[in-house]
Amino acid sequence: MVPLTDHSGLPPERRADLERRLAPLTLLQDVVRWGFASTPPRDVAAVVVQDEFTHDVVLPWEETRYLVFDTT
């Protein structure tokens, strides 16, 4: 499972639920498909290039929270 770093202070039960939902997402393709299959659909909001190999992919999650996936 990919580690989840929580910078928003989610309650433990919500964090555990999010970890369960994100656990199957191992490829960027999985993330994008998960986003579009969500209700409401979540599209990639931004891609932040870190270097030639690493990008951060940002998706809206809920209200003012976002999920950021580090991809290599």
mmCIF file with all atom_site columns, C-alpha atoms in Angstrom:
data_model
loop_
_atom_site.group_PDB
_atom_site.id
_atom_site.type_symbol
_atom_site.label_atom_id
_atom_site.label_alt_id
_atom_site.label_comp_id
_atom_site.label_asym_id
_atom_site.label_entity_id
_atom_site.label_seq_id
_atom_site.pdbx_PDB_ins_code
_atom_site.Cartn_x
_atom_site.Cartn_y
_atom_site.Cartn_z
_atom_site.occupancy
_atom_site.B_iso_or_equiv
_atom_site.pdbx_formal_charge
_atom_site.auth_seq_id
_atom_site.auth_comp_id
_atom_site.auth_asym_id
_atom_site.auth_atom_id
_atom_site.pdbx_PDB_model_num
ATOM 1  C CA . MET A 1 1  ? 0.000   0.000  0.000   1.00 0.00 ? 1  MET A CA 1
ATOM 2  C CA . VAL A 1 2  ? 1.167   3.513  -0.776  1.00 0.00 ? 2  VAL A CA 1
ATOM 3  C CA . PRO A 1 3  ? 1.674   5.543  2.408   1.00 0.00 ? 3  PRO A CA 1
ATOM 4  C CA . LEU A 1 4  ? -0.843  8.278  3.142   1.00 0.00 ? 4  LEU A CA 1
ATOM 5  C CA . THR A 1 5  ? 0.465   11.510 4.631   1.00 0.00 ? 5  THR A CA 1
ATOM 6  C CA . ASP A 1 6  ? -2.365  13.518 6.157   1.00 0.00 ? 6  ASP A CA 1
ATOM 7  C CA . HIS A 1 7  ? -1.699  17.258 6.402   1.00 0.00 ? 7  HIS A CA 1
ATOM 8  C CA . SER A 1 8  ? -5.335  18.129 7.146   1.00 0.00 ? 8  SER A CA 1
ATOM 9  C CA . GLY A 1 9  ? -5.831  16.367 10.484  1.00 0.00 ? 9  GLY A CA 1
ATOM 10 C CA . LEU A 1 10 ? -8.524  13.875 9.518   1.00 0.00 ? 10 LEU A CA 1
ATOM 11 C CA . PRO A 1 11 ? -10.197 11.986 12.350  1.00 0.00 ? 11 PRO A CA 1
ATOM 12 C CA . PRO A 1 12 ? -8.778  8.429  12.591  1.00 0.00 ? 12 PRO A CA 1
ATOM 13 C CA . GLU A 1 13 ? -11.911 6.737  11.201  1.00 0.00 ? 13 GLU A CA 1
ATOM 14 C CA . ARG A 1 14 ? -12.025 9.030  8.141   1.00 0.00 ? 14 ARG A CA 1
ATOM 15 C CA . ARG A 1 15 ? -8.318  8.547  7.526   1.00 0.00 ? 15 ARG A CA 1
ATOM 16 C CA . ALA A 1 16 ? -8.722  4.748  7.717   1.00 0.00 ? 16 ALA A CA 1
ATOM 17 C CA . ASP A 1 17 ? -11.631 4.938  5.257   1.00 0.00 ? 17 ASP A CA 1
ATOM 18 C CA . LEU A 1 18 ? -9.559  7.031  2.853   1.00 0.00 ? 18 LEU A CA 1
ATOM 19 C CA . GLU A 1 19 ? -6.624  4.630  3.158   1.00 0.00 ? 19 GLU A CA 1
ATOM 20 C CA . ARG A 1 20 ? -8.938  1.715  2.256   1.00 0.00 ? 20 ARG A CA 1
ATOM 21 C CA . ARG A 1 21 ? -10.262 3.595  -0.782  1.00 0.00 ? 21 ARG A CA 1
ATOM 22 C CA . LEU A 1 22 ? -6.827  4.578  -2.026  1.00 0.00 ? 22 LEU A CA 1
ATOM 23 C CA . ALA A 1 23 ? -5.070  1.250  -1.353  1.00 0.00 ? 23 ALA A CA 1
ATOM 24 C CA . PRO A 1 24 ? -5.894  -0.285 -4.765  1.00 0.00 ? 24 PRO A CA 1
ATOM 25 C CA . LEU A 1 25 ? -4.584  2.755  -6.661  1.00 0.00 ? 25 LEU A CA 1
ATOM 26 C CA . THR A 1 26 ? -1.063  1.823  -7.670  1.00 0.00 ? 26 THR A CA 1
ATOM 27 C CA . LEU A 1 27 ? -0.837  3.418  -11.119 1.00 0.00 ? 27 LEU A CA 1
ATOM 28 C CA . LEU A 1 28 ? -1.642  6.919  -12.331 1.00 0.00 ? 28 LEU A CA 1
ATOM 29 C CA . GLN A 1 29 ? -4.197  5.292  -14.641 1.00 0.00 ? 29 GLN A CA 1
ATOM 30 C CA . ASP A 1 30 ? -5.919  3.823  -11.544 1.00 0.00 ? 30 ASP A CA 1
ATOM 31 C CA . VAL A 1 31 ? -6.051  7.275  -9.933  1.00 0.00 ? 31 VAL A CA 1
ATOM 32 C CA . VAL A 1 32 ? -7.602  8.932  -12.989 1.00 0.00 ? 32 VAL A CA 1
ATOM 33 C CA . ARG A 1 33 ? -10.179 6.151  -13.439 1.00 0.00 ? 33 ARG A CA 1
ATOM 34 C CA . TRP A 1 34 ? -11.039 6.279  -9.726  1.00 0.00 ? 34 TRP A CA 1
ATOM 35 C CA . GLY A 1 35 ? -11.498 10.029 -9.958  1.00 0.00 ? 35 GLY A CA 1
ATOM 36 C CA . PHE A 1 36 ? -13.876 9.857  -12.900 1.00 0.00 ? 36 PHE A CA 1
ATOM 37 C CA . ALA A 1 37 ? -15.814 6.973  -11.330 1.00 0.00 ? 37 ALA A CA 1
ATOM 38 C CA . SER A 1 38 ? -16.351 8.974  -8.116  1.00 0.00 ? 38 SER A CA 1
ATOM 39 C CA . THR A 1 39 ? -19.528 10.885 -7.328  1.00 0.00 ? 39 THR A CA 1
ATOM 40 C CA . PRO A 1 40 ? -19.137 13.672 -8.174  1.00 0.00 ? 40 PRO A CA 1
ATOM 41 C CA . PRO A 1 41 ? -16.454 12.877 -10.758 1.00 0.00 ? 41 PRO A CA 1
ATOM 42 C CA . ARG A 1 42 ? -12.990 14.171 -9.890  1.00 0.00 ? 42 ARG A CA 1
ATOM 43 C CA . ASP A 1 43 ? -10.727 15.343 -12.697 1.00 0.00 ? 43 ASP A CA 1
ATOM 44 C CA . VAL A 1 44 ? -7.037  16.071 -12.358 1.00 0.00 ? 44 VAL A CA 1
ATOM 45 C CA . ALA A 1 45 ? -6.855  19.674 -11.107 1.00 0.00 ? 45 ALA A CA 1
ATOM 46 C CA . ALA A 1 46 ? -3.122  20.139 -11.606 1.00 0.00 ? 46 ALA A CA 1
ATOM 47 C CA . VAL A 1 47 ? 0.116   18.386 -12.415 1.00 0.00 ? 47 VAL A CA 1
ATOM 48 C CA . VAL A 1 48 ? 3.158   19.817 -10.674 1.00 0.00 ? 48 VAL A CA 1
ATOM 49 C CA . VAL A 1 49 ? 6.423   18.866 -12.329 1.00 0.00 ? 49 VAL A CA 1
ATOM 50 C CA . GLN A 1 50 ? 9.116   18.191 -9.736  1.00 0.00 ? 50 GLN A CA 1
ATOM 51 C CA . ASP A 1 51 ? 11.802  17.047 -12.170 1.00 0.00 ? 51 ASP A CA 1
ATOM 52 C CA . GLU A 1 52 ? 11.990  15.092 -15.406 1.00 0.00 ? 52 GLU A CA 1
ATOM 53 C CA . PHE A 1 53 ? 10.809  11.895 -13.711 1.00 0.00 ? 53 PHE A CA 1
ATOM 54 C CA . THR A 1 54 ? 8.598   12.980 -10.806 1.00 0.00 ? 54 THR A CA 1
ATOM 55 C CA . HIS A 1 55 ? 5.234   14.731 -10.967 1.00 0.00 ? 55 HIS A CA 1
ATOM 56 C CA . ASP A 1 56 ? 2.604   15.491 -8.324  1.00 0.00 ? 56 ASP A CA 1
ATOM 57 C CA . VAL A 1 57 ? -0.934  14.858 -9.555  1.00 0.00 ? 57 VAL A CA 1
ATOM 58 C CA . VAL A 1 58 ? -3.606  16.842 -7.706  1.00 0.00 ? 58 VAL A CA 1
ATOM 59 C CA . LEU A 1 59 ? -7.288  15.839 -7.508  1.00 0.00 ? 59 LEU A CA 1
ATOM 60 C CA . PRO A 1 60 ? -10.052 17.575 -5.561  1.00 0.00 ? 60 PRO A CA 1
ATOM 61 C CA . TRP A 1 61 ? -11.391 15.372 -2.794  1.00 0.00 ? 61 TRP A CA 1
ATOM 62 C CA . GLU A 1 62 ? -13.946 17.118 -0.613  1.00 0.00 ? 62 GLU A CA 1
ATOM 63 C CA . GLU A 1 63 ? -14.751 20.735 0.122   1.00 0.00 ? 63 GLU A CA 1
ATOM 64 C CA . THR A 1 64 ? -11.367 22.452 0.368   1.00 0.00 ? 64 THR A CA 1
ATOM 65 C CA . ARG A 1 65 ? -9.271  19.275 0.593   1.00 0.00 ? 65 ARG A CA 1
ATOM 66 C CA . TYR A 1 66 ? -7.212  17.826 -2.221  1.00 0.00 ? 66 TYR A CA 1
ATOM 67 C CA . LEU A 1 67 ? -5.410  14.549 -2.764  1.00 0.00 ? 67 LEU A CA 1
ATOM 68 C CA . VAL A 1 68 ? -1.873  14.769 -4.126  1.00 0.00 ? 68 VAL A CA 1
ATOM 69 C CA . PHE A 1 69 ? -0.356  11.670 -5.690  1.00 0.00 ? 69 PHE A CA 1
ATOM 70 C CA . ASP A 1 70 ? 3.408   11.571 -6.082  1.00 0.00 ? 70 ASP A CA 1
ATOM 71 C CA . THR A 1 71 ? 4.197   9.812  -9.352  1.00 0.00 ? 71 THR A CA 1
ATOM 72 C CA . THR A 1 72 ? 7.508   8.635  -10.728 1.00 0.00 ? 72 THR A CA 1
#
